[in-house]
Amino acid sequence: MKKTAGLRSRIGVIIHSIRFRLVAWFTAILAVILFVFSSFIYYNQSRDLHADELRDVEAKANGLTQLVSGALRTENDNITIPKELLRESDVLVLVNPAGQVLANLGPITPQQAVQIVTAGLRFNPQVTNPLVYWESPNHQHYVFTALPVEERGVSFLLIFGSLLDPNKANARLLFTLAIGSLLTLTIALIGGYWLADRAMRPVKTITHAARTMSETDLSHRLNLNRKDELGELADTFDEMLARLQAAFERQRQFVADASHELRTPLTIVNLETSHALAAKRSAEEYQHTLNIIHSENDFMTRLVNDLLTLARMDGGQVMINKNQVDLSDVAIDAVERLESLAARNGVTLETGDLPEVTIMGDRQYLLQMISNLVENGIKYTTSSDKRVRIETGLAEGEAWIRVSDNGPGIPPEHIPYLFDRFYRVDAARTRKGQDKADSQAPTGSGLGLSIVLWITQAHEGEIKVSSIPGAGTTFEIRFPAL
Ligand code: ADP
């Protein structure tokens, strides 16, 4: 029972395989072509052969009439026809005006001669070379023609018959065509299956590779190195795998970095609370601990918010609703939002030229983008005369916004990585905010600029950083202006 079910499913697999269907279609089409072609050849050949035979019969009958008239001897109506005038299979019947058979030659009996004459009653001497077909009892086909013979004033009828296709040329042709077609079909079937099998082999490789791939190991590649369509498919597959692997790697890195980032504040909270609970503390000590917990909580909230924003951006869940927006307007909003933070950090927020600069954009995201840059300026500016300057403008059909500060600047070797997630120029410095000794130092997770870059690109913009260590940093973003 199980065996037959297994066999049936195997047959099902074969029947549904592309290989089988390709070969079946190919063979079926070839069979139709061969059939039409063979029929055409057979029909033409047999028609030509038959026409030749009829011409022969007529020519021979004409020749015989002349020969027979000379050779006829009337001896009391007892007529003899010289045998040497006929082929072995030829039939000749001589009929007198009364319709009686006077003589018959060839492989027929006198009764059959009468039969032929009866059939030959339809012979009309007025019609030149009338033709009558006759089938002998042993299924041999003859064609007869009748011609009048004049002999000493008496008109006889000479009926001449010839065996059709005595060499069985038609049957042989049919046989040859049938065998030839069968052989061609067999070769096509086997050859076609072999070819299809060869052509489909890379598909098996791809299937096998896909099966052996696990979700955590995407390093496998097909490397088919073929120039045909399947090679192209395999290359596309490899490229897709490379993209998937990179995305997977990014994702893994992202999760690892996020966990790592969360571990430090969690550890600090844990240590601080354990320390505070270990013995009775003064009110100031409790306040100090609570301050640290509060600051760590702030950091984690920001981190989680940034992570969530980036995850949404990666997942394509962020809807950018573009409307006409004045970039300067958004810049003023950002300044107003961050003024108190700047004041707390002793930073002066300056606005340069802010002419009306209209672009198509999502106000909310543009505000976040500018705020992140200004916040960085505030966070990282350490000089005594701390300043962050914002200005906007139009140049060569582009709208630009510039955020510059007179902070410590960024060493050139860090610039290419600034927009990478979790990248911080000086990780120790930027995490110092959690240090009990220096709660005023900048804090950051290295996600702010990744978000800025994403928003810029979502608005078809470009971002540039120029920085002089010790003198300050300028971020410039350009958008297509309206
Ligand atoms: P973070 O949340 O740490 O600020 P960002 O992605 O915004 O993350 O910035 C990445 C790093 O680039 C920061 O950690 C900081 O070292 C550096 N950076 C960004 N803006 C400035 C700036 N205005 N001046 C000096 N360094 C900066």
Short mmCIF file of C-alpha atoms and ligand atoms in Angstrom, two decimals:
data_model
loop_
_atom_site.label_atom_id
_atom_site.label_comp_id
_atom_site.label_asym_id
_atom_site.label_seq_id
_atom_site.Cartn_x
_atom_site.Cartn_y
_atom_site.Cartn_z
CA MET A 1 0.00 0.00 0.00
CA LYS A 2 2.76 2.38 1.09
CA LYS A 3 4.90 1.27 -1.84
CA THR A 4 2.23 2.04 -4.45
CA ALA A 5 1.54 5.41 -2.82
CA GLY A 6 5.27 6.19 -2.92
CA LEU A 7 5.48 5.10 -6.55
CA ARG A 8 2.44 7.17 -7.41
CA SER A 9 3.92 10.27 -5.78
CA ARG A 10 7.24 9.68 -7.60
CA ILE A 11 5.38 9.41 -10.91
CA GLY A 12 3.47 12.55 -9.96
CA VAL A 13 6.75 14.37 -9.33
CA ILE A 14 8.14 13.25 -12.70
CA ILE A 15 4.97 14.17 -14.58
CA HIS A 16 4.91 17.63 -13.03
CA SER A 17 8.61 18.22 -13.58
CA ILE A 18 9.59 20.83 -16.15
CA ARG A 19 11.94 18.27 -17.71
CA PHE A 20 9.11 15.86 -18.41
CA ARG A 21 6.76 18.53 -19.66
CA LEU A 22 9.43 20.02 -21.91
CA VAL A 23 10.23 16.65 -23.42
CA ALA A 24 6.56 15.68 -23.74
CA TRP A 25 5.72 18.91 -25.55
CA PHE A 26 8.77 18.71 -27.73
CA THR A 27 8.07 15.08 -28.69
CA ALA A 28 4.38 15.74 -29.31
CA ILE A 29 5.17 18.66 -31.60
CA LEU A 30 7.82 16.62 -33.39
CA ALA A 31 5.35 13.71 -33.79
CA VAL A 32 2.80 16.02 -35.40
CA ILE A 33 5.45 17.47 -37.72
CA LEU A 34 6.70 14.01 -38.67
CA PHE A 35 3.16 12.77 -39.28
CA VAL A 36 2.29 15.71 -41.51
CA PHE A 37 5.61 15.48 -43.33
CA SER A 38 5.38 11.70 -43.85
CA SER A 39 1.77 11.92 -45.02
CA PHE A 40 2.77 14.59 -47.49
CA ILE A 41 5.66 12.51 -48.83
CA TYR A 42 3.59 9.33 -48.97
CA TYR A 43 0.68 11.04 -50.70
CA ASN A 44 2.92 12.68 -53.30
CA GLN A 45 5.02 9.60 -53.96
CA SER A 46 2.08 7.23 -54.30
CA ARG A 47 0.25 9.73 -56.49
CA ASP A 48 3.30 10.05 -58.80
CA LEU A 49 3.78 6.29 -58.84
CA HIS A 50 0.14 5.71 -59.69
CA ALA A 51 0.22 8.32 -62.44
CA ASP A 52 3.34 6.61 -63.87
CA GLU A 53 1.61 3.25 -63.73
CA LEU A 54 -1.47 4.55 -65.53
CA ARG A 55 0.71 6.13 -68.19
CA ASP A 56 2.53 2.78 -68.56
CA VAL A 57 -0.74 0.88 -68.85
CA GLU A 58 -1.99 3.17 -71.57
CA ALA A 59 1.29 3.13 -73.48
CA LYS A 60 1.56 -0.61 -73.20
CA ALA A 61 -2.06 -1.13 -74.21
CA ASN A 62 -1.51 1.07 -77.26
CA GLY A 63 1.65 -0.83 -78.20
CA LEU A 64 -0.10 -4.13 -77.64
CA THR A 65 -3.01 -3.19 -79.84
CA GLN A 66 -0.63 -2.72 -82.75
CA LEU A 67 1.35 -5.83 -81.99
CA VAL A 68 -1.77 -7.89 -81.39
CA SER A 69 -3.45 -6.77 -84.62
CA GLY A 70 -0.46 -8.12 -86.54
CA ALA A 71 -0.27 -11.24 -84.48
CA LEU A 72 -3.97 -12.10 -84.50
CA ARG A 73 -4.81 -15.17 -86.43
CA THR A 74 -8.35 -16.11 -86.91
CA GLU A 75 -8.76 -19.78 -87.09
CA ASN A 76 -12.46 -20.43 -86.50
CA ASP A 77 -12.49 -17.68 -83.90
CA ASN A 78 -9.72 -19.49 -82.14
CA ILE A 79 -7.32 -16.70 -81.46
CA THR A 80 -3.89 -17.09 -79.94
CA ILE A 81 -1.85 -14.23 -78.57
CA PRO A 82 1.89 -14.59 -78.43
CA LYS A 83 2.88 -14.91 -74.78
CA GLU A 84 6.17 -13.05 -75.14
CA LEU A 85 4.28 -9.76 -75.55
CA LEU A 86 3.21 -9.74 -71.92
CA ARG A 87 4.84 -9.48 -68.51
CA GLU A 88 4.18 -12.25 -66.05
CA SER A 89 1.74 -10.17 -64.02
CA ASP A 90 0.03 -8.59 -67.05
CA VAL A 91 -3.46 -9.64 -68.01
CA LEU A 92 -4.87 -9.59 -71.52
CA VAL A 93 -8.38 -10.53 -72.53
CA LEU A 94 -9.68 -10.50 -76.12
CA VAL A 95 -13.37 -10.12 -76.57
CA ASN A 96 -15.27 -10.56 -79.82
CA PRO A 97 -18.02 -8.20 -80.95
CA ALA A 98 -20.57 -10.51 -79.31
CA GLY A 99 -18.88 -9.96 -75.94
CA GLN A 100 -17.46 -13.45 -75.74
CA VAL A 101 -14.00 -14.00 -74.34
CA LEU A 102 -11.89 -15.30 -77.15
CA ALA A 103 -8.65 -15.46 -75.30
CA ASN A 104 -7.20 -14.61 -71.92
CA LEU A 105 -3.59 -14.43 -70.88
CA GLY A 106 -1.89 -13.77 -67.58
CA PRO A 107 -2.49 -14.90 -64.00
CA ILE A 108 -6.29 -15.13 -64.28
CA THR A 109 -8.71 -17.96 -64.76
CA PRO A 110 -11.27 -17.98 -67.64
CA GLN A 111 -13.99 -17.25 -65.03
CA GLN A 112 -12.09 -14.21 -63.82
CA ALA A 113 -11.68 -13.14 -67.45
CA VAL A 114 -15.47 -13.22 -67.80
CA GLN A 115 -15.76 -11.24 -64.58
CA ILE A 116 -13.39 -8.63 -65.93
CA VAL A 117 -15.33 -8.47 -69.19
CA THR A 118 -18.56 -8.04 -67.24
CA ALA A 119 -16.91 -5.21 -65.33
CA GLY A 120 -15.53 -4.12 -68.66
CA LEU A 121 -19.05 -3.81 -70.04
CA ARG A 122 -18.56 -0.35 -68.81
CA PHE A 123 -15.70 -0.08 -71.30
CA ASN A 124 -16.89 2.25 -73.93
CA PRO A 125 -14.83 1.96 -77.10
CA GLN A 126 -15.82 5.55 -77.85
CA VAL A 127 -13.91 6.78 -74.83
CA THR A 128 -10.15 6.74 -75.28
CA ASN A 129 -8.42 4.59 -72.75
CA PRO A 130 -11.19 4.13 -70.17
CA LEU A 131 -9.84 2.80 -66.88
CA VAL A 132 -11.34 0.17 -64.57
CA TYR A 133 -9.87 -1.05 -61.27
CA TRP A 134 -10.24 -4.65 -60.26
CA GLU A 135 -9.22 -6.55 -57.16
CA SER A 136 -8.31 -10.21 -57.59
CA PRO A 137 -9.52 -12.78 -55.04
CA ASN A 138 -6.05 -12.77 -53.48
CA HIS A 139 -6.35 -8.98 -52.99
CA GLN A 140 -4.14 -7.87 -55.81
CA HIS A 141 -5.11 -4.64 -57.43
CA TYR A 142 -5.24 -4.28 -61.18
CA VAL A 143 -6.01 -1.46 -63.52
CA PHE A 144 -7.58 -2.29 -66.89
CA THR A 145 -7.93 -0.39 -70.08
CA ALA A 146 -9.79 -1.46 -73.23
CA LEU A 147 -8.93 -0.68 -76.83
CA PRO A 148 -10.64 -1.71 -80.06
CA VAL A 149 -8.64 -3.86 -82.48
CA GLU A 150 -9.69 -4.09 -86.13
CA GLU A 151 -8.87 -7.31 -87.85
CA ARG A 152 -10.11 -8.03 -91.33
CA GLY A 153 -13.12 -5.85 -90.88
CA VAL A 154 -14.05 -7.35 -87.56
CA SER A 155 -13.79 -5.17 -84.45
CA PHE A 156 -12.47 -6.91 -81.35
CA LEU A 157 -11.99 -5.42 -77.92
CA LEU A 158 -8.59 -5.77 -76.34
CA ILE A 159 -8.66 -5.49 -72.56
CA PHE A 160 -5.25 -5.00 -71.00
CA GLY A 161 -4.61 -5.06 -67.26
CA SER A 162 -1.55 -4.40 -65.22
CA LEU A 163 -0.85 -5.22 -61.58
CA LEU A 164 -0.69 -2.01 -59.56
CA ASP A 165 2.52 -1.44 -57.63
CA PRO A 166 3.97 -4.92 -58.29
CA ASN A 167 7.13 -4.14 -56.27
CA LYS A 168 5.13 -2.92 -53.27
CA ALA A 169 6.91 0.44 -53.45
CA ASN A 170 4.05 2.16 -51.58
CA ALA A 171 4.10 -0.31 -48.74
CA ARG A 172 7.87 -0.03 -48.49
CA LEU A 173 7.70 3.75 -48.45
CA LEU A 174 5.05 3.62 -45.73
CA PHE A 175 7.19 1.23 -43.72
CA THR A 176 10.31 3.36 -44.16
CA LEU A 177 8.47 6.52 -43.14
CA ALA A 178 6.90 4.85 -40.11
CA ILE A 179 10.18 3.31 -38.92
CA GLY A 180 12.07 6.55 -39.65
CA SER A 181 9.52 8.59 -37.70
CA LEU A 182 9.53 6.17 -34.78
CA LEU A 183 13.32 6.17 -34.66
CA THR A 184 13.45 9.97 -34.84
CA LEU A 185 10.88 10.23 -32.05
CA THR A 186 12.77 7.78 -29.87
CA ILE A 187 16.06 9.61 -30.38
CA ALA A 188 14.33 12.95 -29.78
CA LEU A 189 12.72 11.59 -26.62
CA ILE A 190 15.95 10.21 -25.16
CA GLY A 191 18.10 13.09 -26.39
CA GLY A 192 15.53 15.65 -25.28
CA TYR A 193 15.31 14.14 -21.82
CA TRP A 194 19.10 14.09 -21.55
CA LEU A 195 19.34 17.70 -22.67
CA ALA A 196 16.52 18.83 -20.41
CA ASP A 197 18.14 16.99 -17.54
CA ARG A 198 21.46 18.72 -18.22
CA ALA A 199 19.79 22.11 -18.59
CA MET A 200 17.86 21.66 -15.35
CA ARG A 201 20.83 20.46 -13.31
CA PRO A 202 21.65 23.98 -12.02
CA VAL A 203 18.09 24.21 -10.72
CA LYS A 204 18.82 21.14 -8.62
CA THR A 205 21.98 22.84 -7.36
CA ILE A 206 19.98 25.93 -6.46
CA THR A 207 17.30 23.86 -4.70
CA HIS A 208 19.94 21.90 -2.80
CA ALA A 209 21.77 25.08 -1.79
CA ALA A 210 18.52 26.71 -0.64
CA ARG A 211 17.72 23.62 1.43
CA THR A 212 21.09 23.52 3.14
CA MET A 213 20.92 27.20 4.02
CA SER A 214 19.84 27.95 7.54
CA GLU A 215 18.43 31.24 8.73
CA THR A 216 21.52 31.98 10.75
CA ASP A 217 24.03 31.03 8.08
CA LEU A 218 23.52 32.97 4.89
CA SER A 219 27.17 32.76 3.85
CA HIS A 220 26.49 30.00 1.29
CA ARG A 221 26.78 31.06 -2.38
CA LEU A 222 25.86 29.16 -5.54
CA ASN A 223 28.75 30.46 -7.69
CA LEU A 224 27.36 28.73 -10.78
CA ASN A 225 29.61 30.71 -13.14
CA ARG A 226 27.38 30.24 -16.14
CA LYS A 227 26.64 32.78 -18.81
CA ASP A 228 23.10 31.59 -19.58
CA GLU A 229 19.72 32.43 -18.05
CA LEU A 230 20.21 30.01 -15.16
CA GLY A 231 23.60 31.59 -14.48
CA GLU A 232 21.86 34.94 -14.35
CA LEU A 233 19.26 33.52 -11.97
CA ALA A 234 21.99 32.06 -9.75
CA ASP A 235 23.89 35.37 -9.75
CA THR A 236 20.71 37.20 -8.79
CA PHE A 237 20.14 34.63 -6.07
CA ASP A 238 23.71 35.13 -4.81
CA GLU A 239 23.29 38.90 -4.83
CA MET A 240 20.03 38.54 -2.93
CA LEU A 241 21.78 36.30 -0.40
CA ALA A 242 24.56 38.86 -0.01
CA ARG A 243 21.98 41.57 0.63
CA LEU A 244 20.09 39.35 3.06
CA GLN A 245 23.30 38.45 4.84
CA ALA A 246 24.30 42.10 5.13
CA ALA A 247 20.82 43.04 6.39
CA PHE A 248 20.86 40.15 8.82
CA GLU A 249 24.32 41.10 9.99
CA ARG A 250 23.21 44.72 10.45
CA GLN A 251 20.19 43.56 12.38
CA ARG A 252 22.27 41.35 14.61
CA GLN A 253 24.79 44.10 15.20
CA PHE A 254 21.97 46.49 15.95
CA VAL A 255 20.45 44.21 18.57
CA ALA A 256 23.88 43.47 20.07
CA ASP A 257 24.77 47.19 20.22
CA ALA A 258 21.38 48.11 21.66
CA SER A 259 21.72 45.49 24.39
CA HIS A 260 25.25 46.65 25.07
CA GLU A 261 24.11 50.26 25.33
CA LEU A 262 21.36 49.34 27.76
CA ARG A 263 23.62 47.22 29.90
CA THR A 264 25.73 50.13 31.23
CA PRO A 265 22.84 52.28 32.58
CA LEU A 266 21.13 49.19 33.97
CA THR A 267 24.33 48.20 35.77
CA ILE A 268 24.74 51.74 37.11
CA VAL A 269 21.14 51.76 38.42
CA ASN A 270 21.69 48.36 39.98
CA LEU A 271 24.94 49.38 41.66
CA GLU A 272 23.56 52.67 42.89
CA THR A 273 20.40 51.16 44.37
CA SER A 274 22.35 48.27 45.98
CA HIS A 275 24.77 50.78 47.47
CA ALA A 276 21.92 53.00 48.77
CA LEU A 277 20.04 50.04 50.24
CA ALA A 278 23.06 48.43 51.88
CA ALA A 279 22.93 50.81 54.87
CA LYS A 280 21.00 53.72 56.19
CA ARG A 281 21.93 56.85 54.16
CA SER A 282 21.55 60.56 54.61
CA ALA A 283 18.91 62.51 52.66
CA GLU A 284 21.65 64.03 50.45
CA GLU A 285 23.01 60.59 49.62
CA TYR A 286 19.54 59.34 48.66
CA GLN A 287 19.04 62.45 46.53
CA HIS A 288 22.36 61.85 44.84
CA THR A 289 21.38 58.25 44.06
CA LEU A 290 17.98 59.32 42.77
CA ASN A 291 19.64 61.92 40.53
CA ILE A 292 21.84 59.28 39.00
CA ILE A 293 18.88 56.91 38.49
CA HIS A 294 16.92 59.77 36.94
CA SER A 295 19.75 60.61 34.54
CA GLU A 296 20.21 56.97 33.56
CA ASN A 297 16.49 56.67 33.03
CA ASP A 298 16.64 59.73 30.75
CA PHE A 299 19.42 58.16 28.78
CA MET A 300 17.57 54.87 28.41
CA THR A 301 14.36 56.63 27.38
CA ARG A 302 16.20 58.52 24.67
CA LEU A 303 17.99 55.40 23.56
CA VAL A 304 14.81 53.36 23.37
CA ASN A 305 13.06 56.17 21.47
CA ASP A 306 15.91 56.41 18.99
CA LEU A 307 15.99 52.64 18.60
CA LEU A 308 12.29 52.57 17.98
CA THR A 309 12.55 55.37 15.42
CA LEU A 310 15.33 53.57 13.56
CA ALA A 311 13.54 50.22 13.70
CA ARG A 312 10.42 51.87 12.22
CA MET A 313 12.54 53.54 9.56
CA ASP A 314 14.20 50.23 8.67
CA GLY A 315 10.87 48.43 8.63
CA GLY A 316 9.41 50.95 6.19
CA GLN A 317 6.71 51.87 8.71
CA VAL A 318 7.56 55.55 8.68
CA MET A 319 5.23 57.66 6.60
CA ILE A 320 6.80 60.83 5.30
CA ASN A 321 3.99 63.27 4.53
CA LYS A 322 5.52 65.86 2.28
CA ASN A 323 4.05 69.32 2.12
CA GLN A 324 5.45 72.73 1.32
CA VAL A 325 7.62 73.65 4.29
CA ASP A 326 9.72 76.72 4.98
CA LEU A 327 13.02 75.34 6.24
CA SER A 328 13.75 78.61 8.12
CA ASP A 329 10.47 78.27 9.95
CA VAL A 330 11.42 74.79 11.09
CA ALA A 331 14.86 76.05 12.12
CA ILE A 332 13.24 78.75 14.31
CA ASP A 333 11.01 76.08 15.87
CA ALA A 334 14.08 73.97 16.68
CA VAL A 335 15.85 76.97 18.25
CA GLU A 336 12.82 77.75 20.41
CA ARG A 337 12.60 74.14 21.52
CA LEU A 338 16.25 73.91 22.48
CA GLU A 339 16.81 77.38 23.88
CA SER A 340 16.38 76.30 27.50
CA LEU A 341 18.69 73.29 27.03
CA ALA A 342 21.29 75.58 25.48
CA ALA A 343 20.94 78.06 28.34
CA ARG A 344 21.39 75.25 30.87
CA ASN A 345 24.59 74.25 29.12
CA GLY A 346 25.79 77.82 28.81
CA VAL A 347 25.56 77.75 25.03
CA THR A 348 24.40 80.69 22.95
CA LEU A 349 22.08 79.72 20.10
CA GLU A 350 22.63 82.12 17.23
CA THR A 351 20.55 82.43 14.12
CA GLY A 352 22.16 83.72 10.98
CA ASP A 353 20.27 84.59 7.82
CA LEU A 354 16.93 82.80 7.77
CA PRO A 355 15.26 83.75 4.47
CA GLU A 356 12.16 81.92 3.28
CA VAL A 357 13.36 78.61 1.85
CA THR A 358 10.57 76.34 0.70
CA ILE A 359 11.02 72.64 0.15
CA MET A 360 8.73 69.62 0.00
CA GLY A 361 9.05 67.88 3.31
CA ASP A 362 7.58 66.48 6.48
CA ARG A 363 7.76 69.24 9.08
CA GLN A 364 7.88 66.83 12.01
CA TYR A 365 10.84 64.87 10.71
CA LEU A 366 12.68 67.99 9.53
CA LEU A 367 12.29 69.41 13.03
CA GLN A 368 13.74 66.23 14.50
CA MET A 369 16.65 66.37 12.02
CA ILE A 370 17.56 70.00 12.86
CA SER A 371 17.02 69.42 16.59
CA ASN A 372 19.43 66.47 16.59
CA LEU A 373 22.14 68.59 14.95
CA VAL A 374 21.59 71.55 17.28
CA GLU A 375 21.47 69.23 20.30
CA ASN A 376 24.82 67.75 19.26
CA GLY A 377 26.23 71.25 18.93
CA ILE A 378 25.03 72.06 22.45
CA LYS A 379 26.24 68.73 23.86
CA TYR A 380 29.71 68.68 22.42
CA THR A 381 30.66 72.34 22.59
CA THR A 382 33.09 72.76 25.45
CA SER A 383 34.85 76.11 24.84
CA SER A 384 34.35 79.02 27.20
CA ASP A 385 32.45 81.09 24.62
CA LYS A 386 30.04 78.35 23.54
CA ARG A 387 28.06 79.06 20.39
CA VAL A 388 25.85 77.13 18.01
CA ARG A 389 24.78 78.92 14.85
CA ILE A 390 21.90 78.06 12.51
CA GLU A 391 21.37 79.56 9.09
CA THR A 392 19.52 78.69 5.93
CA GLY A 393 19.70 79.79 2.31
CA LEU A 394 19.20 79.02 -1.35
CA ALA A 395 21.95 78.23 -3.81
CA GLU A 396 21.83 76.82 -7.35
CA GLY A 397 18.27 75.59 -7.01
CA GLU A 398 19.01 73.95 -3.70
CA ALA A 399 17.86 74.83 -0.23
CA TRP A 400 20.47 74.50 2.48
CA ILE A 401 20.63 74.58 6.23
CA ARG A 402 23.83 74.88 8.19
CA VAL A 403 24.38 74.10 11.87
CA SER A 404 27.81 75.06 13.12
CA ASP A 405 29.47 75.25 16.48
CA ASN A 406 32.76 76.34 17.97
CA GLY A 407 33.20 73.06 19.80
CA PRO A 408 36.13 70.64 19.89
CA GLY A 409 35.65 69.53 16.28
CA ILE A 410 35.90 65.99 14.98
CA PRO A 411 39.22 64.41 13.95
CA PRO A 412 39.13 63.66 10.17
CA GLU A 413 39.59 59.90 10.63
CA HIS A 414 36.19 59.74 12.37
CA ILE A 415 34.23 61.69 9.78
CA PRO A 416 33.48 58.70 7.43
CA TYR A 417 31.87 56.76 10.30
CA LEU A 418 29.90 59.56 11.96
CA PHE A 419 26.58 58.40 10.50
CA ASP A 420 27.07 54.74 11.44
CA ARG A 421 24.78 53.50 14.12
CA PHE A 422 26.19 53.62 17.65
CA TYR A 423 29.33 55.30 16.40
CA ARG A 424 30.81 57.76 18.84
CA VAL A 425 33.99 59.70 18.33
CA ASP A 426 35.00 59.29 21.90
CA ALA A 427 32.85 56.67 23.53
CA ALA A 428 34.38 57.30 26.94
CA ARG A 429 33.76 61.04 26.72
CA THR A 430 30.21 60.79 25.42
CA ARG A 431 29.23 58.31 28.15
CA LYS A 432 30.76 60.43 30.85
CA GLY A 433 27.37 61.88 31.65
CA GLN A 434 26.69 58.75 33.62
CA ASP A 435 29.75 59.32 35.64
CA LYS A 436 28.78 60.46 39.06
CA ALA A 437 31.71 62.85 39.06
CA ASP A 438 30.69 64.65 35.88
CA SER A 439 26.97 64.62 35.35
CA GLN A 440 27.21 67.65 33.06
CA ALA A 441 29.32 65.91 30.38
CA PRO A 442 27.62 65.01 27.07
CA THR A 443 25.67 61.83 26.80
CA GLY A 444 24.88 60.03 23.62
CA SER A 445 24.26 56.64 22.14
CA GLY A 446 25.56 57.30 18.65
CA LEU A 447 22.14 57.08 16.98
CA GLY A 448 21.32 60.78 16.50
CA LEU A 449 23.25 61.24 13.26
CA SER A 450 21.93 57.93 11.80
CA ILE A 451 18.43 59.35 12.21
CA VAL A 452 19.54 62.69 10.68
CA LEU A 453 20.95 60.83 7.66
CA TRP A 454 17.79 58.77 7.22
CA ILE A 455 15.56 61.86 7.30
CA THR A 456 17.88 63.69 4.87
CA GLN A 457 17.78 60.82 2.39
CA ALA A 458 14.02 60.43 2.73
CA HIS A 459 13.86 64.06 1.51
CA GLU A 460 16.29 63.45 -1.38
CA GLY A 461 18.83 65.57 0.43
CA GLU A 462 22.58 65.36 1.02
CA ILE A 463 24.55 65.97 4.18
CA LYS A 464 28.13 67.19 4.48
CA VAL A 465 30.34 67.59 7.55
CA SER A 466 33.30 69.86 7.78
CA SER A 467 35.23 70.05 10.99
CA ILE A 468 38.43 71.56 12.26
CA PRO A 469 39.66 69.90 15.44
CA GLY A 470 39.83 72.51 18.14
CA ALA A 471 37.83 75.06 16.14
CA GLY A 472 34.38 73.62 15.50
CA THR A 473 32.11 71.58 13.31
CA THR A 474 29.63 72.46 10.57
CA PHE A 475 26.88 70.21 9.28
CA GLU A 476 25.33 71.30 5.99
CA ILE A 477 22.26 69.69 4.45
CA ARG A 478 21.02 70.42 0.94
CA PHE A 479 17.56 69.67 -0.43
CA PRO A 480 16.02 70.22 -3.83
CA ALA A 481 14.28 73.61 -3.53
CA LEU A 482 10.80 74.26 -4.85
P1 ADP B 1 25.14 60.82 19.96
O1 ADP B 1 23.79 60.39 20.39
O2 ADP B 1 26.25 60.12 20.65
O3 ADP B 1 25.31 62.29 19.94
P2 ADP B 1 25.31 61.06 17.11
O4 ADP B 1 25.08 60.04 16.08
O5 ADP B 1 24.46 62.26 17.13
O6 ADP B 1 25.26 60.31 18.48
O7 ADP B 1 26.81 61.54 16.97
C1 ADP B 1 27.84 60.61 16.77
C2 ADP B 1 29.13 61.12 17.37
O8 ADP B 1 29.63 62.21 16.57
C3 ADP B 1 29.00 61.70 18.72
O9 ADP B 1 29.15 60.68 19.68
C4 ADP B 1 30.10 62.71 18.80
O10 ADP B 1 31.29 62.08 19.20
C5 ADP B 1 30.26 63.13 17.36
N1 ADP B 1 29.63 64.47 17.13
C6 ADP B 1 28.41 64.69 16.65
N2 ADP B 1 28.15 66.01 16.54
C7 ADP B 1 29.24 66.63 16.99
C8 ADP B 1 29.62 68.02 17.13
N3 ADP B 1 28.79 69.00 16.82
N4 ADP B 1 30.84 68.28 17.64
C9 ADP B 1 31.71 67.32 17.97
N5 ADP B 1 31.40 65.98 17.86
C10 ADP B 1 30.20 65.65 17.37
#
